[in-house]
């Protein structure tokens, strides 16, 4: 069942066609995706009824929501769709007491994206990618080791 939210972004179910393939762009290990996929809200962005991006948001505590994965089809990256999805998520969960957090690898490209969206660094989990993935994860030619957490008050 798809609940249409607006012309571009929809809340979708975990069995939406093409969802897993998109999420694997942002998190390349299926069993890691399955740890959060079924306990979060799933949103997708569409262009002409074709899903071009998706994200999963989980409720971590009473006022903290975590953006677990945000992924865009390679052809639609760096065109503003990711920022549009984050703005939508912020509005969806907006409340004076709510906080949105995101964990990502220590890659300047990704961290700069989140900072541009108004997030700020606040924590690090040492060796997260080494301890939790069955193979080395690379972004921009650099192996990811630590998880960097960023936060934004909604």
Tab-separated table of N, CA and C in Angstrom:
chain	number	residue	atom	x	y	z
A	1	UNK	N	0.834	-1.179	0.000
A	1	UNK	CA	0.000	0.000	0.000
A	1	UNK	C	0.884	1.250	0.000
A	2	UNK	N	0.665	2.144	-0.942
A	2	UNK	CA	1.424	3.376	-1.038
A	2	UNK	C	0.541	4.529	-0.602
A	3	UNK	N	1.050	5.329	0.311
A	3	UNK	CA	0.352	6.534	0.732
A	3	UNK	C	1.003	7.691	-0.003
A	4	UNK	N	0.264	8.343	-0.885
A	4	UNK	CA	0.820	9.451	-1.646
A	4	UNK	C	0.899	10.682	-0.755
A	5	UNK	N	2.078	11.256	-0.637
A	5	UNK	CA	2.279	12.411	0.229
A	5	UNK	C	2.246	13.694	-0.584
A	6	UNK	N	2.950	13.762	-1.659
A	6	UNK	CA	2.877	14.889	-2.588
A	6	UNK	C	3.323	14.390	-3.948
A	7	UNK	N	3.520	15.275	-4.871
A	7	UNK	CA	3.837	14.856	-6.242
A	7	UNK	C	5.159	14.107	-6.366
A	8	UNK	N	6.107	14.352	-5.468
A	8	UNK	CA	7.445	13.798	-5.632
A	8	UNK	C	7.846	12.776	-4.575
A	9	UNK	N	7.353	12.911	-3.362
A	9	UNK	CA	7.798	12.054	-2.268
A	9	UNK	C	6.612	11.297	-1.697
A	10	UNK	N	6.809	10.004	-1.486
A	10	UNK	CA	5.750	9.136	-0.964
A	10	UNK	C	6.314	8.262	0.135
A	11	UNK	N	5.472	7.975	1.103
A	11	UNK	CA	5.816	6.965	2.091
A	11	UNK	C	5.484	5.628	1.434
A	12	UNK	N	6.416	4.669	1.483
A	12	UNK	CA	6.229	3.396	0.799
A	12	UNK	C	6.437	2.237	1.762
A	13	UNK	N	6.040	1.062	1.323
A	13	UNK	CA	6.247	-0.168	2.083
A	13	UNK	C	7.583	-0.797	1.702
A	14	UNK	N	8.040	-1.715	2.545
A	14	UNK	CA	9.336	-2.353	2.332
A	14	UNK	C	9.373	-3.245	1.093
A	15	UNK	N	8.218	-3.603	0.550
A	15	UNK	CA	8.206	-4.458	-0.637
A	15	UNK	C	8.050	-3.664	-1.941
A	16	UNK	N	8.186	-2.360	-1.880
A	16	UNK	CA	8.075	-1.517	-3.078
A	16	UNK	C	9.131	-1.957	-4.106
A	17	UNK	N	8.701	-2.124	-5.328
A	17	UNK	CA	9.609	-2.566	-6.393
A	17	UNK	C	10.754	-1.570	-6.582
A	18	UNK	N	11.974	-2.080	-6.575
A	18	UNK	CA	13.159	-1.267	-6.789
A	18	UNK	C	13.748	-0.653	-5.530
A	19	UNK	N	13.061	-0.787	-4.399
A	19	UNK	CA	13.528	-0.149	-3.166
A	19	UNK	C	14.884	-0.692	-2.712
A	20	UNK	N	15.006	-1.991	-2.612
A	20	UNK	CA	16.247	-2.587	-2.098
A	20	UNK	C	17.435	-2.206	-2.980
A	21	UNK	N	17.247	-2.225	-4.293
A	21	UNK	CA	18.343	-1.870	-5.198
A	21	UNK	C	18.824	-0.449	-4.931
A	22	UNK	N	17.894	0.468	-4.668
A	22	UNK	CA	18.289	1.844	-4.359
A	22	UNK	C	18.995	1.923	-3.006
A	23	UNK	N	18.459	1.267	-1.991
A	23	UNK	CA	19.075	1.329	-0.669
A	23	UNK	C	20.475	0.736	-0.667
A	24	UNK	N	20.727	-0.224	-1.535
A	24	UNK	CA	22.064	-0.822	-1.627
A	24	UNK	C	23.109	0.166	-2.157
A	25	UNK	N	22.680	1.243	-2.776
A	25	UNK	CA	23.621	2.285	-3.199
A	25	UNK	C	24.191	2.988	-1.972
A	26	UNK	N	23.351	3.219	-0.959
A	26	UNK	CA	23.789	3.923	0.243
A	26	UNK	C	24.352	3.026	1.326
A	27	UNK	N	24.007	1.770	1.297
A	27	UNK	CA	24.467	0.801	2.303
A	27	UNK	C	24.596	-0.521	1.568
A	28	UNK	N	25.809	-0.883	1.217
A	28	UNK	CA	26.001	-1.968	0.248
A	28	UNK	C	25.929	-3.387	0.804
A	29	UNK	N	25.485	-3.548	2.036
A	29	UNK	CA	25.366	-4.889	2.593
A	29	UNK	C	23.915	-5.133	3.018
A	30	UNK	N	23.261	-6.088	2.378
A	30	UNK	CA	21.834	-6.341	2.571
A	30	UNK	C	21.463	-6.632	4.021
A	31	UNK	N	22.253	-7.433	4.726
A	31	UNK	CA	21.878	-7.747	6.106
A	31	UNK	C	21.936	-6.515	7.006
A	32	UNK	N	22.746	-5.528	6.677
A	32	UNK	CA	22.765	-4.277	7.446
A	32	UNK	C	21.480	-3.484	7.176
A	33	UNK	N	21.025	-3.464	5.935
A	33	UNK	CA	19.776	-2.784	5.582
A	33	UNK	C	18.607	-3.447	6.310
A	34	UNK	N	18.606	-4.761	6.345
A	34	UNK	CA	17.497	-5.492	6.985
A	34	UNK	C	17.407	-5.217	8.485
A	35	UNK	N	18.485	-4.752	9.112
A	35	UNK	CA	18.454	-4.440	10.548
A	35	UNK	C	17.565	-3.242	10.849
A	36	UNK	N	17.393	-2.338	9.879
A	36	UNK	CA	16.573	-1.149	10.135
A	36	UNK	C	15.379	-1.011	9.206
A	37	UNK	N	15.357	-1.718	8.115
A	37	UNK	CA	14.312	-1.546	7.108
A	37	UNK	C	12.912	-1.763	7.656
A	38	UNK	N	12.738	-2.779	8.468
A	38	UNK	CA	11.401	-3.158	8.925
A	38	UNK	C	10.978	-2.450	10.213
A	39	UNK	N	11.854	-1.622	10.766
A	39	UNK	CA	11.470	-0.903	11.977
A	39	UNK	C	11.424	0.607	11.774
A	40	UNK	N	11.456	1.030	10.520
A	40	UNK	CA	11.449	2.457	10.253
A	40	UNK	C	10.395	2.863	9.248
A	41	UNK	N	10.277	4.166	9.053
A	41	UNK	CA	9.440	4.714	7.992
A	41	UNK	C	10.289	4.791	6.731
A	42	UNK	N	9.694	4.397	5.624
A	42	UNK	CA	10.407	4.381	4.346
A	42	UNK	C	9.771	5.431	3.437
A	43	UNK	N	10.604	6.291	2.899
A	43	UNK	CA	10.151	7.320	1.982
A	43	UNK	C	10.889	7.156	0.666
A	44	UNK	N	10.206	7.482	-0.422
A	44	UNK	CA	10.839	7.412	-1.736
A	44	UNK	C	10.508	8.677	-2.509
A	45	UNK	N	11.439	9.071	-3.337
A	45	UNK	CA	11.223	10.220	-4.215
A	45	UNK	C	11.071	9.691	-5.632
A	46	UNK	N	10.091	10.219	-6.326
A	46	UNK	CA	9.750	9.758	-7.668
A	46	UNK	C	9.903	10.888	-8.672
A	47	UNK	N	10.300	10.523	-9.852
A	47	UNK	CA	10.326	11.443	-10.993
A	47	UNK	C	9.556	10.741	-12.099
A	48	UNK	N	8.472	11.362	-12.495
A	48	UNK	CA	7.590	10.778	-13.513
A	48	UNK	C	7.213	9.340	-13.151
A	49	UNK	N	6.821	9.140	-11.886
A	49	UNK	CA	6.362	7.854	-11.340
A	49	UNK	C	7.447	6.777	-11.273
A	50	UNK	N	8.702	7.125	-11.533
A	50	UNK	CA	9.811	6.179	-11.375
A	50	UNK	C	10.544	6.523	-10.083
A	51	UNK	N	10.725	5.527	-9.223
A	51	UNK	CA	11.447	5.749	-7.982
A	51	UNK	C	12.913	6.022	-8.305
A	52	UNK	N	13.399	7.177	-7.857
A	52	UNK	CA	14.793	7.544	-8.122
A	52	UNK	C	15.618	7.641	-6.839
A	53	UNK	N	14.946	7.587	-5.690
A	53	UNK	CA	15.655	7.669	-4.424
A	53	UNK	C	14.795	7.158	-3.291
A	54	UNK	N	15.457	6.821	-2.191
A	54	UNK	CA	14.730	6.302	-1.037
A	54	UNK	C	15.516	6.593	0.230
A	55	UNK	N	14.791	6.585	1.349
A	55	UNK	CA	15.452	6.721	2.646
A	55	UNK	C	14.635	5.993	3.703
A	56	UNK	N	15.307	5.643	4.787
A	56	UNK	CA	14.670	4.975	5.920
A	56	UNK	C	14.974	5.800	7.161
A	57	UNK	N	13.932	6.057	7.953
A	57	UNK	CA	14.078	6.826	9.189
A	57	UNK	C	13.517	5.990	10.338
A	58	UNK	N	14.305	5.828	11.394
A	58	UNK	CA	13.862	5.072	12.558
A	58	UNK	C	13.722	6.007	13.757
A	59	UNK	N	12.828	5.631	14.654
A	59	UNK	CA	12.676	6.366	15.910
A	59	UNK	C	13.588	5.697	16.924
A	60	UNK	N	14.601	6.419	17.380
A	60	UNK	CA	15.604	5.853	18.283
A	60	UNK	C	15.241	6.054	19.748
A	61	UNK	N	14.526	7.120	20.050
A	61	UNK	CA	14.020	7.383	21.395
A	61	UNK	C	12.855	8.355	21.243
A	62	UNK	N	12.338	8.828	22.352
A	62	UNK	CA	11.130	9.650	22.292
A	62	UNK	C	11.257	10.824	21.326
A	63	UNK	N	12.390	11.493	21.284
A	63	UNK	CA	12.530	12.686	20.456
A	63	UNK	C	13.678	12.615	19.459
A	64	UNK	N	14.233	11.435	19.238
A	64	UNK	CA	15.364	11.309	18.318
A	64	UNK	C	15.005	10.353	17.191
A	65	UNK	N	15.138	10.866	15.969
A	65	UNK	CA	14.903	10.088	14.758
A	65	UNK	C	16.236	9.983	14.026
A	66	UNK	N	16.493	8.793	13.474
A	66	UNK	CA	17.752	8.598	12.758
A	66	UNK	C	17.497	8.308	11.293
A	67	UNK	N	18.151	9.071	10.460
A	67	UNK	CA	18.152	8.835	9.018
A	67	UNK	C	19.171	7.724	8.785
A	68	UNK	N	18.675	6.501	8.555
A	68	UNK	CA	19.548	5.328	8.461
A	68	UNK	C	20.183	5.166	7.086
A	69	UNK	N	19.471	5.598	6.072
A	69	UNK	CA	19.969	5.398	4.711
A	69	UNK	C	19.248	6.402	3.830
A	70	UNK	N	19.985	7.096	3.019
A	70	UNK	CA	19.401	7.928	1.982
A	70	UNK	C	20.190	7.632	0.714
A	71	UNK	N	19.482	7.206	-0.311
A	71	UNK	CA	20.140	6.759	-1.535
A	71	UNK	C	19.418	7.315	-2.743
A	72	UNK	N	20.193	7.665	-3.735
A	72	UNK	CA	19.644	8.124	-5.012
A	72	UNK	C	20.266	7.332	-6.145
A	73	UNK	N	19.456	7.053	-7.151
A	73	UNK	CA	19.959	6.464	-8.389
A	73	UNK	C	21.144	7.323	-8.845
A	74	UNK	N	22.191	6.681	-9.320
A	74	UNK	CA	23.425	7.388	-9.708
A	74	UNK	C	23.150	8.554	-10.659
A	75	UNK	N	22.181	8.397	-11.562
A	75	UNK	CA	21.900	9.444	-12.562
A	75	UNK	C	21.304	10.700	-11.944
A	76	UNK	N	20.777	10.605	-10.709
A	76	UNK	CA	20.083	11.728	-10.088
A	76	UNK	C	20.831	12.309	-8.884
A	77	UNK	N	22.069	11.857	-8.674
A	77	UNK	CA	22.853	12.393	-7.572
A	77	UNK	C	23.406	13.763	-7.946
A	78	UNK	N	23.580	14.591	-6.909
A	78	UNK	CA	24.154	15.938	-7.049
A	78	UNK	C	23.263	16.878	-7.865
A	79	UNK	N	21.951	16.621	-7.838
A	79	UNK	CA	20.990	17.472	-8.551
A	79	UNK	C	19.962	18.096	-7.601
A	80	UNK	N	20.149	17.939	-6.292
A	80	UNK	CA	19.252	18.545	-5.313
A	80	UNK	C	18.174	17.628	-4.769
A	81	UNK	N	18.053	16.420	-5.306
A	81	UNK	CA	17.008	15.504	-4.830
A	81	UNK	C	17.250	15.046	-3.396
A	82	UNK	N	18.508	14.819	-3.025
A	82	UNK	CA	18.828	14.404	-1.662
A	82	UNK	C	18.453	15.488	-0.658
A	83	UNK	N	18.776	16.722	-0.973
A	83	UNK	CA	18.407	17.834	-0.094
A	83	UNK	C	16.887	17.945	0.011
A	84	UNK	N	16.205	17.740	-1.095
A	84	UNK	CA	14.742	17.804	-1.081
A	84	UNK	C	14.171	16.725	-0.158
A	85	UNK	N	14.741	15.519	-0.209
A	85	UNK	CA	14.272	14.449	0.664
A	85	UNK	C	14.520	14.791	2.132
A	86	UNK	N	15.691	15.334	2.439
A	86	UNK	CA	15.993	15.686	3.824
A	86	UNK	C	15.057	16.784	4.308
A	87	UNK	N	14.786	17.777	3.480
A	87	UNK	CA	13.849	18.838	3.882
A	87	UNK	C	12.466	18.247	4.154
A	88	UNK	N	12.059	17.293	3.337
A	88	UNK	CA	10.764	16.663	3.556
A	88	UNK	C	10.739	15.903	4.891
A	89	UNK	N	11.805	15.139	5.153
A	89	UNK	CA	11.911	14.364	6.394
A	89	UNK	C	11.880	15.313	7.599
A	90	UNK	N	12.606	16.410	7.510
A	90	UNK	CA	12.617	17.390	8.599
A	90	UNK	C	11.204	17.895	8.882
A	91	UNK	N	10.465	18.224	7.839
A	91	UNK	CA	9.099	18.716	8.020
A	91	UNK	C	8.173	17.623	8.542
A	92	UNK	N	8.386	16.400	8.105
A	92	UNK	CA	7.547	15.282	8.517
A	92	UNK	C	7.653	15.046	10.028
A	93	UNK	N	8.869	15.144	10.567
A	93	UNK	CA	9.117	14.867	11.981
A	93	UNK	C	9.254	16.134	12.825
A	94	UNK	N	9.010	17.267	12.224
A	94	UNK	CA	9.230	18.552	12.909
A	94	UNK	C	8.413	18.651	14.196
A	95	UNK	N	9.131	19.023	15.254
A	95	UNK	CA	8.552	19.236	16.570
A	95	UNK	C	9.628	19.981	17.349
A	96	UNK	N	9.247	20.863	18.217
A	96	UNK	CA	10.223	21.677	18.956
A	96	UNK	C	11.253	20.848	19.713
A	97	UNK	N	10.902	19.627	20.074
A	97	UNK	CA	11.813	18.810	20.881
A	97	UNK	C	12.530	17.734	20.065
A	98	UNK	N	12.208	17.580	18.794
A	98	UNK	CA	12.772	16.486	18.012
A	98	UNK	C	14.146	16.816	17.440
A	99	UNK	N	14.948	15.764	17.316
A	99	UNK	CA	16.286	15.851	16.767
A	99	UNK	C	16.390	14.787	15.667
A	100	UNK	N	17.019	15.150	14.553
A	100	UNK	CA	17.310	14.199	13.485
A	100	UNK	C	18.802	13.955	13.493
A	101	UNK	N	19.189	12.681	13.531
A	101	UNK	CA	20.605	12.331	13.502
A	101	UNK	C	20.873	11.469	12.272
A	102	UNK	N	22.129	11.421	11.890
A	102	UNK	CA	22.547	10.575	10.774
A	102	UNK	C	23.976	10.120	11.036
A	103	UNK	N	24.241	8.854	10.727
A	103	UNK	CA	25.588	8.315	10.829
A	103	UNK	C	26.105	8.041	9.436
A	104	UNK	N	27.357	8.377	9.196
A	104	UNK	CA	27.937	8.197	7.868
A	104	UNK	C	29.427	7.926	7.985
A	105	UNK	N	29.993	7.456	6.912
A	105	UNK	CA	31.428	7.236	6.888
A	105	UNK	C	32.170	8.559	6.833
A	106	UNK	N	33.436	8.514	7.194
A	106	UNK	CA	34.244	9.733	7.222
A	106	UNK	C	34.741	10.059	5.814
A	107	UNK	N	33.797	10.498	5.004
A	107	UNK	CA	34.073	10.887	3.627
A	107	UNK	C	33.711	12.364	3.475
A	108	UNK	N	34.656	13.198	3.050
A	108	UNK	CA	34.361	14.626	2.923
A	108	UNK	C	33.127	14.912	2.068
A	109	UNK	N	32.930	14.177	0.990
A	109	UNK	CA	31.786	14.413	0.120
A	109	UNK	C	30.473	14.230	0.884
A	110	UNK	N	30.354	13.161	1.636
A	110	UNK	CA	29.117	12.872	2.354
A	110	UNK	C	28.937	13.804	3.546
A	111	UNK	N	29.974	13.990	4.329
A	111	UNK	CA	29.875	14.878	5.491
A	111	UNK	C	29.553	16.301	5.041
A	112	UNK	N	30.192	16.770	3.974
A	112	UNK	CA	29.900	18.113	3.458
A	112	UNK	C	28.442	18.239	3.030
A	113	UNK	N	27.873	17.175	2.457
A	113	UNK	CA	26.465	17.188	2.067
A	113	UNK	C	25.580	17.425	3.291
A	114	UNK	N	25.826	16.677	4.361
A	114	UNK	CA	25.000	16.824	5.558
A	114	UNK	C	25.204	18.187	6.224
A	115	UNK	N	26.417	18.682	6.234
A	115	UNK	CA	26.668	20.009	6.808
A	115	UNK	C	25.938	21.070	5.988
A	116	UNK	N	25.944	20.916	4.675
A	116	UNK	CA	25.209	21.842	3.801
A	116	UNK	C	23.704	21.801	4.108
A	117	UNK	N	23.221	20.651	4.572
A	117	UNK	CA	21.807	20.497	4.937
A	117	UNK	C	21.522	20.963	6.362
A	118	UNK	N	22.527	21.506	7.055
A	118	UNK	CA	22.310	22.068	8.377
A	118	UNK	C	22.666	21.175	9.548
A	119	UNK	N	23.262	20.022	9.290
A	119	UNK	CA	23.675	19.122	10.369
A	119	UNK	C	25.023	19.569	10.917
A	120	UNK	N	25.318	19.145	12.149
A	120	UNK	CA	26.635	19.392	12.741
A	120	UNK	C	27.152	18.100	13.353
A	121	UNK	N	28.462	17.924	13.308
A	121	UNK	CA	29.088	16.728	13.885
A	121	UNK	C	28.882	16.703	15.393
A	122	UNK	N	28.697	15.485	15.944
A	122	UNK	CA	28.626	15.414	17.397
A	122	UNK	C	29.210	14.148	18.000
A	123	UNK	N	29.485	13.125	17.212
A	123	UNK	CA	29.994	11.898	17.826
A	123	UNK	C	30.656	11.017	16.774
A	124	UNK	N	31.423	10.044	17.253
A	124	UNK	CA	32.117	9.107	16.364
A	124	UNK	C	32.078	7.721	16.991
A	125	UNK	N	31.848	6.690	16.157
A	125	UNK	CA	31.929	5.306	16.611
A	125	UNK	C	33.149	4.700	15.912
A	126	UNK	N	34.172	4.445	16.702
A	126	UNK	CA	35.432	3.904	16.172
A	126	UNK	C	35.223	2.530	15.541
A	127	UNK	N	35.848	2.323	14.399
A	127	UNK	CA	35.897	1.037	13.699
A	127	UNK	C	34.529	0.467	13.312
A	128	UNK	N	33.506	1.302	13.231
A	128	UNK	CA	32.165	0.807	12.920
A	128	UNK	C	32.139	-0.004	11.631
A	129	UNK	N	32.728	0.512	10.571
A	129	UNK	CA	32.654	-0.165	9.271
A	129	UNK	C	33.508	-1.425	9.239
A	130	UNK	N	34.572	-1.450	9.982
A	130	UNK	CA	35.418	-2.642	10.057
A	130	UNK	C	34.736	-3.733	10.881
A	131	UNK	N	34.091	-3.333	11.981
A	131	UNK	CA	33.471	-4.296	12.893
A	131	UNK	C	32.123	-4.825	12.409
A	132	UNK	N	31.426	-4.100	11.539
A	132	UNK	CA	30.052	-4.461	11.187
A	132	UNK	C	29.831	-4.910	9.746
A	133	UNK	N	30.821	-4.784	8.906
A	133	UNK	CA	30.664	-5.188	7.506
A	133	UNK	C	31.602	-6.338	7.193
A	134	UNK	N	31.146	-7.203	6.285
A	134	UNK	CA	31.938	-8.395	5.970
A	134	UNK	C	33.002	-8.136	4.914
A	135	UNK	N	33.111	-6.896	4.450
A	135	UNK	CA	34.134	-6.533	3.473
A	135	UNK	C	34.446	-5.046	3.635
A	136	UNK	N	35.605	-4.607	3.171
A	136	UNK	CA	35.939	-3.183	3.276
A	136	UNK	C	34.962	-2.336	2.455
A	137	UNK	N	34.567	-1.196	3.009
A	137	UNK	CA	33.669	-0.264	2.348
A	137	UNK	C	34.497	0.958	1.930
A	138	UNK	N	34.362	1.350	0.671
A	138	UNK	CA	35.115	2.493	0.151
A	138	UNK	C	34.160	3.564	-0.356
A	139	UNK	N	34.557	4.810	-0.144
A	139	UNK	CA	33.835	5.936	-0.720
A	139	UNK	C	34.874	6.939	-1.191
A	140	UNK	N	34.742	7.379	-2.422
A	140	UNK	CA	35.720	8.292	-3.031
A	140	UNK	C	37.140	7.750	-2.925
A	141	UNK	N	37.296	6.435	-3.066
A	141	UNK	CA	38.612	5.818	-3.041
A	141	UNK	C	39.220	5.638	-1.663
A	142	UNK	N	38.492	5.998	-0.615
A	142	UNK	CA	39.005	5.906	0.754
A	142	UNK	C	38.215	4.858	1.529
A	143	UNK	N	38.934	3.977	2.249
A	143	UNK	CA	38.241	2.983	3.058
A	143	UNK	C	37.599	3.663	4.264
A	144	UNK	N	36.322	3.329	4.480
A	144	UNK	CA	35.609	3.869	5.632
A	144	UNK	C	35.927	3.012	6.854
A	145	UNK	N	36.216	3.668	7.961
A	145	UNK	CA	36.561	2.981	9.202
A	145	UNK	C	35.581	3.379	10.306
A	146	UNK	N	35.552	4.659	10.642
A	146	UNK	CA	34.717	5.145	11.739
A	146	UNK	C	33.377	5.660	11.219
A	147	UNK	N	32.353	5.550	12.065
A	147	UNK	CA	31.046	6.140	11.778
A	147	UNK	C	31.034	7.523	12.417
A	148	UNK	N	30.704	8.526	11.621
A	148	UNK	CA	30.591	9.897	12.109
A	148	UNK	C	29.114	10.214	12.256
A	149	UNK	N	28.694	10.671	13.417
A	149	UNK	CA	27.311	11.064	13.647
A	149	UNK	C	27.170	12.568	13.575
A	150	UNK	N	26.110	12.982	12.905
A	150	UNK	CA	25.766	14.397	12.815
A	150	UNK	C	24.341	14.563	13.309
A	151	UNK	N	23.994	15.751	13.766
A	151	UNK	CA	22.660	15.984	14.311
A	151	UNK	C	22.106	17.321	13.835
A	152	UNK	N	20.786	17.409	13.914
A	152	UNK	CA	20.096	18.651	13.537
A	152	UNK	C	18.822	18.740	14.357
A	153	UNK	N	18.650	19.863	15.043
A	153	UNK	CA	17.418	20.081	15.799
A	153	UNK	C	16.316	20.430	14.823
A	154	UNK	N	15.171	19.791	15.010
A	154	UNK	CA	14.041	20.063	14.130
A	154	UNK	C	13.149	21.110	14.781
